[in-house]
Amino acid sequence: MDSAPLSRIPSAPTVVGEPAASATGEIRGHNVTHVDIESLDPAGAQELRRTLTKTSGAVHQQEARNSFTSSNATLTGIAGGEEPFDFKKTLRTILRKREEAQIQSRRLGVVFRDLEVQGLGATNAYQPTLGSLFNYKNVISNIQKARHPPVRNIISGFEGVVQPGEMLLVLGRPGSGCTTFLKTLANIRDEYYAINGDIHYDSLSPSDVEKHFRGDVQYCPEDDVHFPTLTVQQTLEFAAKTRTPHVRAGETRKSYVNLKTDILTTIFGLRHTRNTPVGDAAIRGVSGGEKKRVSIAESLAARGCIGAWDNSTRGLDASTALEYVRALRIATDTFDVTTIVSIYQAGESLYRHFDKVCLIYDGKMAYFGPADQARQYFIDMGYEPANRQTTADFLVAVTDPNGRITRPGVLSLPRTADEFANHFKKSSLGAANKEELESYIAKFVGKPDSASAYIASAQAEHAKHVRKASSYLLSVPMQVRAVMLRRVQIMNGNKLAVGLNIFSFVFQALILGSVFLKAPEATSAYFSRGGILFLYAPALFTYEPMFNHSQLSAFHRSHHDGRDPCPLQPASHRPQA
């Protein structure tokens, strides 16, 4: 079997450590600002060092007596006698031990060519009248619209590649198609009428990812989707528990979850908030920046290979947004994931953390290439940045007819979205993007042996009694146990609300029970009995975003948490009030 995709998996995480770091932990290299993995929480890194050093010493003593059987043996050899303990070396050694146990960490890139997304277009709607209902012209028109609905292109003409370990910044004015582009790359296709063109996740097709590897490609919306009463540690532990592989190099599931949670909370500076509720608008919890880092850590705990983050800096101040992007840079470098981020307002220090940038102008790709060359590309085109204007603002301003500044004396300039797209395809950067695209496709796309190796690696992570084609790693009983424990934790997180709900439910049961008391046992009472089912609707949709997020991330199936289609069941099948 060809091990092409597995050969792309490095023996150590991609951690930049050779150049000198600044006081903030940022490292400049290849015109991209990388971030040291200890910069967000140096004290937490020191504490984790001491914990892992003790564990490593215990393993050394165990190995002196018997063979390599300890559940914590992945840390063996990190300290290495008198060699000082290194946190970066810890991550490298953990991955090396996983490879020695033939456990391969998967990487996944995304490549797209001639990408076009179509949505249903809005048409004029008129209030129907009695006469219009019987007008044969309207009947024929409605039939034609049903057979050939009006569609419009949301985005078209996109081509490029985002490789593992790269960060892509998507820029554009609101309504230009940034969200559509991110959802398409994240394999969320049901919301659109048609998606044309080629999209490949290395040697996997979008249908393969949807059916078998849903948790490997994740989409994170603007708002952070978390259960507010769960603590940070409980949130990360649940994600790590439901995505724990079956083969763990001698570790137990509990030790694997604890180790992964400790490492993620340390890297993203969340150790001091581990016992703090995540919170929401009604429940006090962690800050906005910390909640963003919880989302990143949860994505890594779920072991996602591709992450699409849609305008996640909305509502954050400049320093918190920079802290969030630095955390994304750490995740991308350390775990070699593919990161795609859309931001509407990006400062210069934030912009420098990205490898590539994609500029969207009314659904057209005006630029796709290195982030450090985008500014000069549009300056050479004939546009000038305003005084002290950041690169990201300058790029977005170029797509605004009222906001761009042309260089005096330059007459022939691209002005429409189509002209910008054609100009880029004919430019040297467009040719370089095309060359990288073709090279990546020739190397990684359409390789049956590579796809088979990726599938075999994923199937080896499934627990017993799990279908090989399933996107979930845990069996049904294991999923039920996990969600039952989470439900208890949710209730313990807000005992006052639980008590008030119990009182409210009992009070409503008495009132509603008296309303439906002695209702006739006949079909004539179905209408009145069915009205009580509407009282279940608020409880059904309270946590709807959280359940959808869990299902998209392949944590567990939605009905395992007690969600059933109660309003759809006949009234005679439900308990009587």
XYZ file of C-alpha atoms in Angstrom:
577
model
C 0.000 0.000 0.000
C 1.300 3.424 -0.931
C 1.956 5.518 2.147
C 1.862 8.844 0.359
C -0.546 10.614 2.724
C 1.172 9.140 5.740
C 4.545 10.302 4.477
C 3.185 13.844 4.653
C 2.756 13.462 8.399
C 5.843 14.885 10.133
C 7.507 13.020 12.937
C 7.307 16.151 15.029
C 4.886 19.067 15.166
C 5.864 22.053 13.108
C 7.086 24.336 15.870
C 9.151 27.319 14.914
C 11.934 27.735 17.403
C 15.142 28.523 15.568
C 14.777 32.299 15.072
C 14.874 34.527 18.104
C 11.491 35.291 19.586
C 10.309 38.717 20.662
C 9.073 39.640 24.105
C 5.535 38.704 23.072
C 6.618 35.301 21.841
C 6.271 36.186 18.142
C 8.817 34.799 15.699
C 9.464 36.274 12.295
C 10.295 33.867 9.503
C 9.604 33.770 5.763
C 7.625 37.068 6.026
C 5.067 35.353 8.285
C 4.787 35.983 12.013
C 4.761 32.711 13.951
C 4.031 32.485 17.676
C 5.877 30.516 20.330
C 3.632 27.865 21.858
C 4.404 29.039 25.399
C 3.658 32.725 24.845
C 0.000 32.731 25.957
C 0.631 31.073 29.334
C 4.328 30.794 30.326
C 3.460 29.969 33.947
C 1.089 27.225 32.839
C 3.769 25.793 30.567
C 6.178 25.651 33.509
C 3.568 23.849 35.620
C 2.888 21.353 32.845
C 6.641 20.816 32.503
C 6.876 19.860 36.165
C 3.888 17.525 35.868
C 5.214 15.769 32.793
C 8.728 15.604 34.225
C 7.435 13.724 37.274
C 5.489 11.426 34.984
C 8.550 10.884 32.814
C 10.696 10.078 35.857
C 8.186 7.507 37.043
C 8.242 5.923 33.609
C 12.058 5.744 33.699
C 11.883 3.804 36.970
C 9.205 1.512 35.583
C 11.251 0.817 32.445
C 14.239 -0.118 34.594
C 12.160 -2.969 36.054
C 10.160 -4.204 33.090
C 9.332 -3.585 29.486
C 7.618 -0.676 27.819
C 4.091 -1.081 29.198
C 3.278 2.074 31.124
C 0.255 4.073 30.035
C 2.354 7.230 30.335
C 5.261 5.807 28.348
C 4.707 8.320 25.589
C 6.657 10.747 27.730
C 9.666 8.461 28.121
C 12.947 9.945 27.059
C 11.812 13.555 27.140
C 14.003 14.580 30.020
C 16.832 12.277 28.953
C 19.074 12.143 32.003
C 20.425 15.575 32.843
C 18.917 17.213 29.764
C 16.472 19.977 30.820
C 12.804 19.284 30.171
C 11.515 20.955 26.988
C 7.800 21.524 26.401
C 8.217 21.637 22.620
C 10.161 18.413 22.786
C 7.245 16.940 24.727
C 4.935 17.412 21.757
C 7.528 16.040 19.361
C 8.071 12.960 21.508
C 4.348 12.311 21.901
C 3.945 12.234 18.131
C 7.095 10.145 17.707
C 5.822 7.545 20.184
C 2.503 7.477 18.333
C 4.315 6.757 15.096
C 6.369 4.015 16.741
C 3.059 2.419 17.726
C 1.966 2.781 14.074
C -0.549 5.493 14.956
C -0.426 8.068 12.193
C -1.742 11.588 12.680
C -3.598 12.610 9.545
C -3.190 15.845 7.649
C -5.569 17.210 5.070
C -5.328 20.038 2.560
C -8.039 21.472 0.333
C -7.723 22.324 -3.350
C -10.409 23.885 -5.548
C -10.599 24.723 -9.249
C -13.299 26.519 -11.274
C -15.378 26.710 -8.104
C -18.888 28.066 -8.571
C -21.658 28.212 -5.968
C -25.255 28.949 -6.940
C -28.112 29.956 -4.701
C -31.799 30.549 -5.216
C -32.344 34.104 -6.388
C -34.967 36.369 -4.896
C -37.849 37.241 -7.228
C -40.798 39.589 -7.016
C -43.568 38.237 -4.808
C -47.167 39.397 -4.982
C -50.001 38.897 -2.549
C -52.267 36.179 -3.968
C -55.955 36.935 -4.373
C -58.977 34.801 -5.165
C -58.690 35.704 -8.824
C -54.954 34.987 -9.050
C -55.445 31.502 -7.648
C -57.536 30.540 -10.688
C -55.510 32.484 -13.260
C -54.028 29.922 -15.662
C -51.065 32.215 -16.379
C -50.026 32.136 -12.723
C -50.423 28.358 -12.607
C -48.129 27.928 -15.616
C -45.642 30.407 -14.162
C -45.556 28.575 -10.828
C -44.930 25.262 -12.583
C -42.066 26.783 -14.564
C -40.524 28.252 -11.408
C -40.762 24.894 -9.658
C -39.032 23.127 -12.552
C -36.487 25.875 -13.239
C -36.102 28.017 -10.111
C -34.333 31.361 -10.469
C -30.708 30.975 -9.431
C -27.750 33.311 -9.218
C -24.040 32.820 -8.824
C -22.855 33.664 -5.326
C -19.182 33.003 -6.065
C -17.544 31.834 -9.291
C -14.126 31.405 -10.861
C -12.252 30.437 -7.675
C -9.109 28.338 -7.795
C -6.331 27.738 -5.299
C -4.953 25.434 -2.659
C -4.530 25.645 1.118
C -1.954 23.167 2.341
C -1.589 21.720 5.850
C 0.238 24.140 8.120
C -0.955 27.208 6.181
C -3.309 29.986 7.249
C -5.556 31.612 4.644
C -7.154 35.003 5.310
C -10.385 35.660 3.401
C -11.187 39.342 2.901
C -14.133 41.062 1.300
C -16.944 43.477 1.921
C -20.122 42.170 3.592
C -22.190 40.329 1.017
C -19.264 39.580 -1.264
C -19.370 35.822 -0.591
C -16.868 35.221 2.229
C -19.218 33.049 4.283
C -20.257 31.057 1.221
C -16.619 30.448 0.343
C -15.804 29.211 3.858
C -18.870 26.983 4.082
C -18.092 25.463 0.701
C -14.525 24.637 1.705
C -15.874 23.253 4.999
C -18.124 20.925 2.968
C -21.422 22.499 4.057
C -23.336 22.123 0.802
C -27.010 21.691 1.733
C -27.633 25.432 1.999
C -26.941 26.081 -1.688
C -28.735 25.167 -4.882
C -25.669 23.857 -6.729
C -21.900 23.709 -6.281
C -19.974 23.291 -9.503
C -16.286 22.831 -10.123
C -13.706 20.638 -8.465
C -13.054 20.452 -4.719
C -10.665 17.860 -3.363
C -9.491 17.147 0.157
C -6.251 15.580 -1.041
C -7.460 12.274 -2.535
C -10.885 12.458 -0.884
C -14.021 13.821 -2.491
C -16.573 16.006 -0.662
C -18.988 13.054 -0.534
C -16.310 10.902 1.116
C -15.710 13.560 3.758
C -19.438 13.986 4.403
C -20.087 10.273 4.822
C -16.963 9.021 6.565
C -14.751 11.898 7.818
C -17.158 14.621 8.916
C -15.158 15.445 12.027
C -11.961 16.071 10.043
C -13.396 19.209 8.390
C -14.965 21.722 10.768
C -16.794 25.012 10.306
C -16.960 27.495 13.180
C -19.546 30.309 12.826
C -19.296 33.855 14.119
C -20.808 33.047 17.498
C -19.093 30.577 19.796
C -21.366 27.561 20.221
C -20.909 26.082 23.699
C -23.065 24.944 26.589
C -22.864 27.964 28.909
C -23.015 26.062 32.214
C -20.172 23.689 31.354
C -16.714 24.672 32.531
C -13.817 25.091 30.134
C -12.299 21.800 31.233
C -15.585 19.917 30.873
C -16.067 21.333 27.375
C -12.620 20.260 26.219
C -12.811 16.897 27.958
C -16.074 16.057 26.209
C -14.607 16.907 22.794
C -11.470 14.889 23.520
C -13.470 11.974 24.944
C -15.809 11.646 21.969
C -12.916 11.874 19.484
C -10.466 9.615 21.313
C -8.963 7.019 18.948
C -9.194 3.335 19.743
C -5.403 2.812 19.487
C -3.532 5.077 21.912
C 0.026 3.704 22.280
C -0.668 2.058 25.645
C -2.613 4.948 27.175
C -6.011 4.525 28.736
C -8.858 6.672 27.488
C -8.877 8.665 30.704
C -5.143 9.390 30.641
C -5.370 10.333 26.953
C -8.195 12.796 27.626
C -6.448 14.292 30.671
C -3.129 14.709 28.866
C -4.728 16.302 25.821
C -6.803 18.664 27.950
C -3.751 19.735 29.972
C -1.687 20.400 26.850
C -4.431 22.401 25.107
C -5.286 24.510 28.156
C -1.587 25.260 28.596
C -0.874 26.151 24.973
C -3.857 28.510 24.764
C -3.499 30.037 28.227
C -6.676 28.552 29.705
C -5.320 26.796 32.794
C -6.575 29.534 35.109
C -10.105 29.222 33.642
C -10.429 25.436 33.662
C -13.077 25.493 36.413
C -14.840 28.604 35.087
C -18.121 28.235 33.168
C -17.954 29.143 29.499
C -20.952 31.415 29.998
C -23.219 33.326 27.658
C -25.258 36.536 27.669
C -27.142 35.444 30.812
C -24.482 33.439 32.674
C -21.200 35.019 33.648
C -18.215 33.093 32.337
C -14.903 33.543 30.583
C -14.085 36.636 28.542
C -14.709 36.947 24.826
C -11.098 36.306 23.886
C -10.894 33.294 26.180
C -14.108 31.920 24.699
C -12.553 32.153 21.228
C -9.546 30.222 22.483
C -11.889 27.611 23.959
C -13.375 27.173 20.485
C -9.911 26.673 18.982
C -8.926 24.220 21.701
C -12.188 22.312 21.239
C -11.522 22.031 17.508
C -8.062 20.636 18.204
C -9.416 18.307 20.894
C -11.794 16.991 18.237
C -8.714 16.439 16.066
C -10.002 18.407 13.097
C -7.648 18.585 10.119
C -9.284 21.591 8.421
C -10.832 24.499 10.309
C -12.909 27.292 8.736
C -13.486 30.262 11.059
C -16.146 32.694 9.873
C -15.654 36.275 11.122
C -14.735 34.997 14.562
C -13.242 38.341 15.671
C -16.621 40.081 15.552
C -17.235 41.961 18.786
C -13.626 41.705 19.967
C -11.319 44.648 20.536
C -8.048 44.912 18.614
C -5.836 43.339 21.282
C -8.228 40.441 21.892
C -8.583 39.819 18.149
C -4.793 39.714 17.836
C -4.634 37.281 20.751
C -7.202 35.090 19.007
C -5.272 35.019 15.711
C -2.035 34.287 17.559
C -3.775 31.287 19.109
C -4.812 30.145 15.631
C -1.216 30.528 14.463
C -0.043 28.365 17.376
C -2.620 25.693 16.527
C -1.665 25.724 12.851
C 2.075 25.486 13.475
C 1.944 23.029 16.355
C -0.606 20.551 15.020
C -0.119 21.174 11.283
C -3.788 21.839 10.564
C -5.249 23.764 7.635
C -6.762 27.051 8.819
C -9.100 29.319 6.832
C -10.278 32.545 8.487
C -12.525 35.362 7.296
C -12.115 38.717 9.043
C -13.756 41.989 8.063
C -11.339 44.268 9.936
C -7.760 43.091 10.412
C -4.903 45.139 11.842
C -1.405 45.014 10.411
C 0.034 42.894 13.234
C -2.889 40.489 12.838
C -2.465 40.342 9.051
C 1.189 39.302 9.304
C 0.250 35.979 10.907
C -1.274 34.651 7.664
C 0.500 32.827 4.866
C -2.030 33.517 2.114
C -4.869 35.930 1.491
C -7.953 35.626 -0.706
C -9.713 38.849 -1.737
C -13.327 38.501 -2.894
C -14.980 41.206 -4.978
C -18.721 40.650 -5.568
C -18.324 36.890 -5.784
C -15.162 36.987 -7.897
C -11.634 36.095 -6.820
C -9.676 39.331 -7.135
C -6.539 37.893 -5.524
C -5.320 34.595 -4.112
C -1.708 34.242 -3.127
C 1.011 35.157 -0.627
C -0.183 37.647 1.969
C 3.083 39.610 1.941
C 2.791 40.330 -1.810
C -0.859 41.393 -1.986
C -0.284 45.044 -1.094
C 2.393 45.576 -3.730
C 0.290 43.732 -6.319
C -2.511 46.297 -6.126
C -0.074 49.196 -5.881
C 1.549 48.040 -9.120
C -1.936 47.746 -10.592
C -2.446 51.472 -10.043
C -4.189 51.851 -6.695
C -2.735 53.724 -3.739
C -3.350 53.058 -0.026
C -4.576 55.905 2.123
C -2.340 57.456 4.734
C -1.543 54.915 7.494
C -4.017 52.442 6.016
C -3.423 48.821 6.980
C -2.906 46.186 4.314
C -6.209 44.430 4.988
C -8.183 47.685 4.880
C -6.381 48.665 1.681
C -7.276 45.372 0.005
C -10.939 45.675 0.973
C -10.994 49.336 -0.091
C -9.798 48.352 -3.562
C -13.076 46.446 -4.025
C -15.117 49.519 -3.024
C -15.694 51.960 -5.918
C -16.191 54.788 -3.425
C -13.243 53.894 -1.195
C -10.336 53.125 -3.533
C -7.749 55.687 -4.523
C -6.273 55.568 -8.013
C -2.765 56.749 -8.820
C -2.779 60.024 -10.763
C -2.100 59.550 -14.443
C -3.156 55.895 -14.600
C -6.139 55.540 -16.930
C -6.490 51.838 -17.734
C -7.406 50.136 -14.462
C -9.582 47.152 -13.552
C -12.769 48.501 -12.015
C -15.393 45.754 -12.080
C -15.255 42.385 -10.348
C -14.793 40.526 -13.645
C -11.950 42.826 -14.665
C -10.164 42.256 -11.349
C -10.538 38.476 -11.689
C -9.250 38.445 -15.285
C -6.332 40.722 -14.401
C -5.222 38.407 -11.606
C -5.397 35.293 -13.791
C -3.139 36.989 -16.364
C -0.640 38.252 -13.756
C 2.533 36.519 -12.608
C 0.994 35.825 -9.195
C -2.013 34.265 -10.893
C 0.308 32.051 -12.925
C 2.183 31.082 -9.750
C -1.117 30.205 -8.060
C -2.064 28.088 -11.074
C 1.297 26.338 -10.997
C 0.984 25.557 -7.276
C -2.548 24.287 -7.890
C -1.495 21.927 -10.672
C 1.522 20.712 -8.708
C -0.604 19.929 -5.658
C -3.225 18.116 -7.726
C -0.584 16.029 -9.477
C 0.998 15.079 -6.162
C -1.955 14.430 -3.863
C -5.245 14.283 -5.817
C -6.582 11.171 -7.489
C -4.307 8.702 -5.709
C -6.331 5.569 -4.805
C -3.538 4.200 -2.628
C -3.344 7.494 -0.741
C -7.088 7.510 -0.162
C -6.966 3.887 0.997
C -4.184 4.686 3.455
C -6.151 7.649 4.826
C -9.285 5.514 5.181
C -7.343 2.741 6.913
C -5.834 5.262 9.333
C -9.290 6.629 10.160
C -10.883 3.210 10.564
C -8.149 2.151 12.979
C -9.405 4.872 15.350
C -12.936 3.446 15.571
C -13.943 1.755 18.787
C -15.291 -1.772 18.803
C -18.780 -2.307 17.389
C -18.556 0.877 15.282
C -19.256 0.651 11.567
C -16.169 1.194 9.449
C -18.001 3.746 7.326
C -19.175 5.787 10.337
C -17.907 9.304 11.033
C -18.186 8.683 14.781
C -15.353 7.091 16.737
C -17.388 5.861 19.722
C -19.986 3.126 19.840
C -23.595 3.897 20.724
C -23.280 2.903 24.438
C -20.113 4.991 24.779
C -21.819 8.000 23.188
C -24.824 7.632 25.485
C -22.589 7.466 28.573
C -20.695 10.564 27.452
C -23.810 12.656 26.814
C -25.436 11.468 30.062
C -22.400 12.626 32.019
C -22.468 15.934 30.157
C -26.152 16.358 30.948
C -25.426 15.912 34.650
C -22.601 18.447 34.399
C -24.900 20.919 32.634
C -27.459 20.650 35.431
C -24.817 20.921 38.158
C -23.455 24.045 36.505
C -26.646 25.975 37.202
C -28.533 24.361 40.073
C -30.729 27.414 40.610
C -32.072 27.199 37.063
C -32.661 23.465 37.500
C -34.646 24.089 40.673
C -36.709 26.819 39.033
C -37.370 24.585 36.032
C -38.561 21.747 38.265
C -40.932 24.100 40.076
C -42.128 25.539 36.760
C -42.678 22.107 35.232
C -44.665 20.877 38.219
C -46.766 24.049 38.282
C -47.438 23.899 34.535
C -48.263 20.191 34.768
C -50.957 20.900 37.360
C -52.483 23.737 35.339
C -52.343 21.968 31.987
C -53.464 18.710 33.533
C -56.635 20.395 34.733
C -57.232 21.805 31.246
C -57.017 18.398 29.601
C -58.695 16.526 32.429
C -61.358 14.082 31.247
C -60.687 14.829 27.603
C -62.582 12.396 25.366
C -60.683 9.363 24.130
C -61.643 9.917 20.498
C -60.237 11.370 17.314
C -62.312 14.493 17.854
C -59.964 15.397 20.730
C -56.780 15.110 18.647
C -56.795 18.813 17.856
C -57.076 19.933 21.473
C -54.638 17.274 22.710
C -52.110 18.207 20.052
C -51.938 21.757 21.363
C -49.995 20.631 24.405
C -47.123 19.498 22.194
C -46.302 23.119 21.363
C -45.176 23.598 24.953
C -42.286 21.251 24.174
C -40.982 23.422 21.341
C -38.951 25.889 23.490
C -37.193 23.058 25.303
C -36.512 21.323 21.995
C -34.811 24.296 20.358
C -32.996 25.798 23.349
C -29.773 23.929 22.659
C -30.339 23.423 18.926
C -27.091 25.215 17.863
C -25.026 23.151 20.325
C -26.506 19.869 19.104
C -25.955 20.810 15.466
C -22.358 21.699 16.273
C -21.857 18.350 17.984
C -23.274 16.511 14.993
C -21.178 18.445 12.453
C -18.059 17.794 14.534
C -18.971 14.080 14.756
C -19.059 14.091 18.571
C -22.289 12.109 18.868
C -25.621 11.621 17.190
C -28.249 14.153 18.180
C -30.851 11.641 19.404
C -28.364 10.184 21.891
C -28.829 13.289 24.025
C -32.554 12.753 24.393
C -33.660 14.870 21.429
C -36.580 13.125 19.768
C -39.097 14.449 17.226
C -41.736 14.827 19.912
C -44.021 17.314 18.062
C -44.175 14.949 15.077
C -45.524 12.017 17.058
C -49.275 11.455 17.325
C -50.865 12.728 20.491
C -52.067 9.236 21.380
C -48.433 8.072 21.506
C -47.394 10.703 24.049
C -48.021 10.484 27.817
C -51.302 12.036 28.822
C -51.215 15.165 30.935
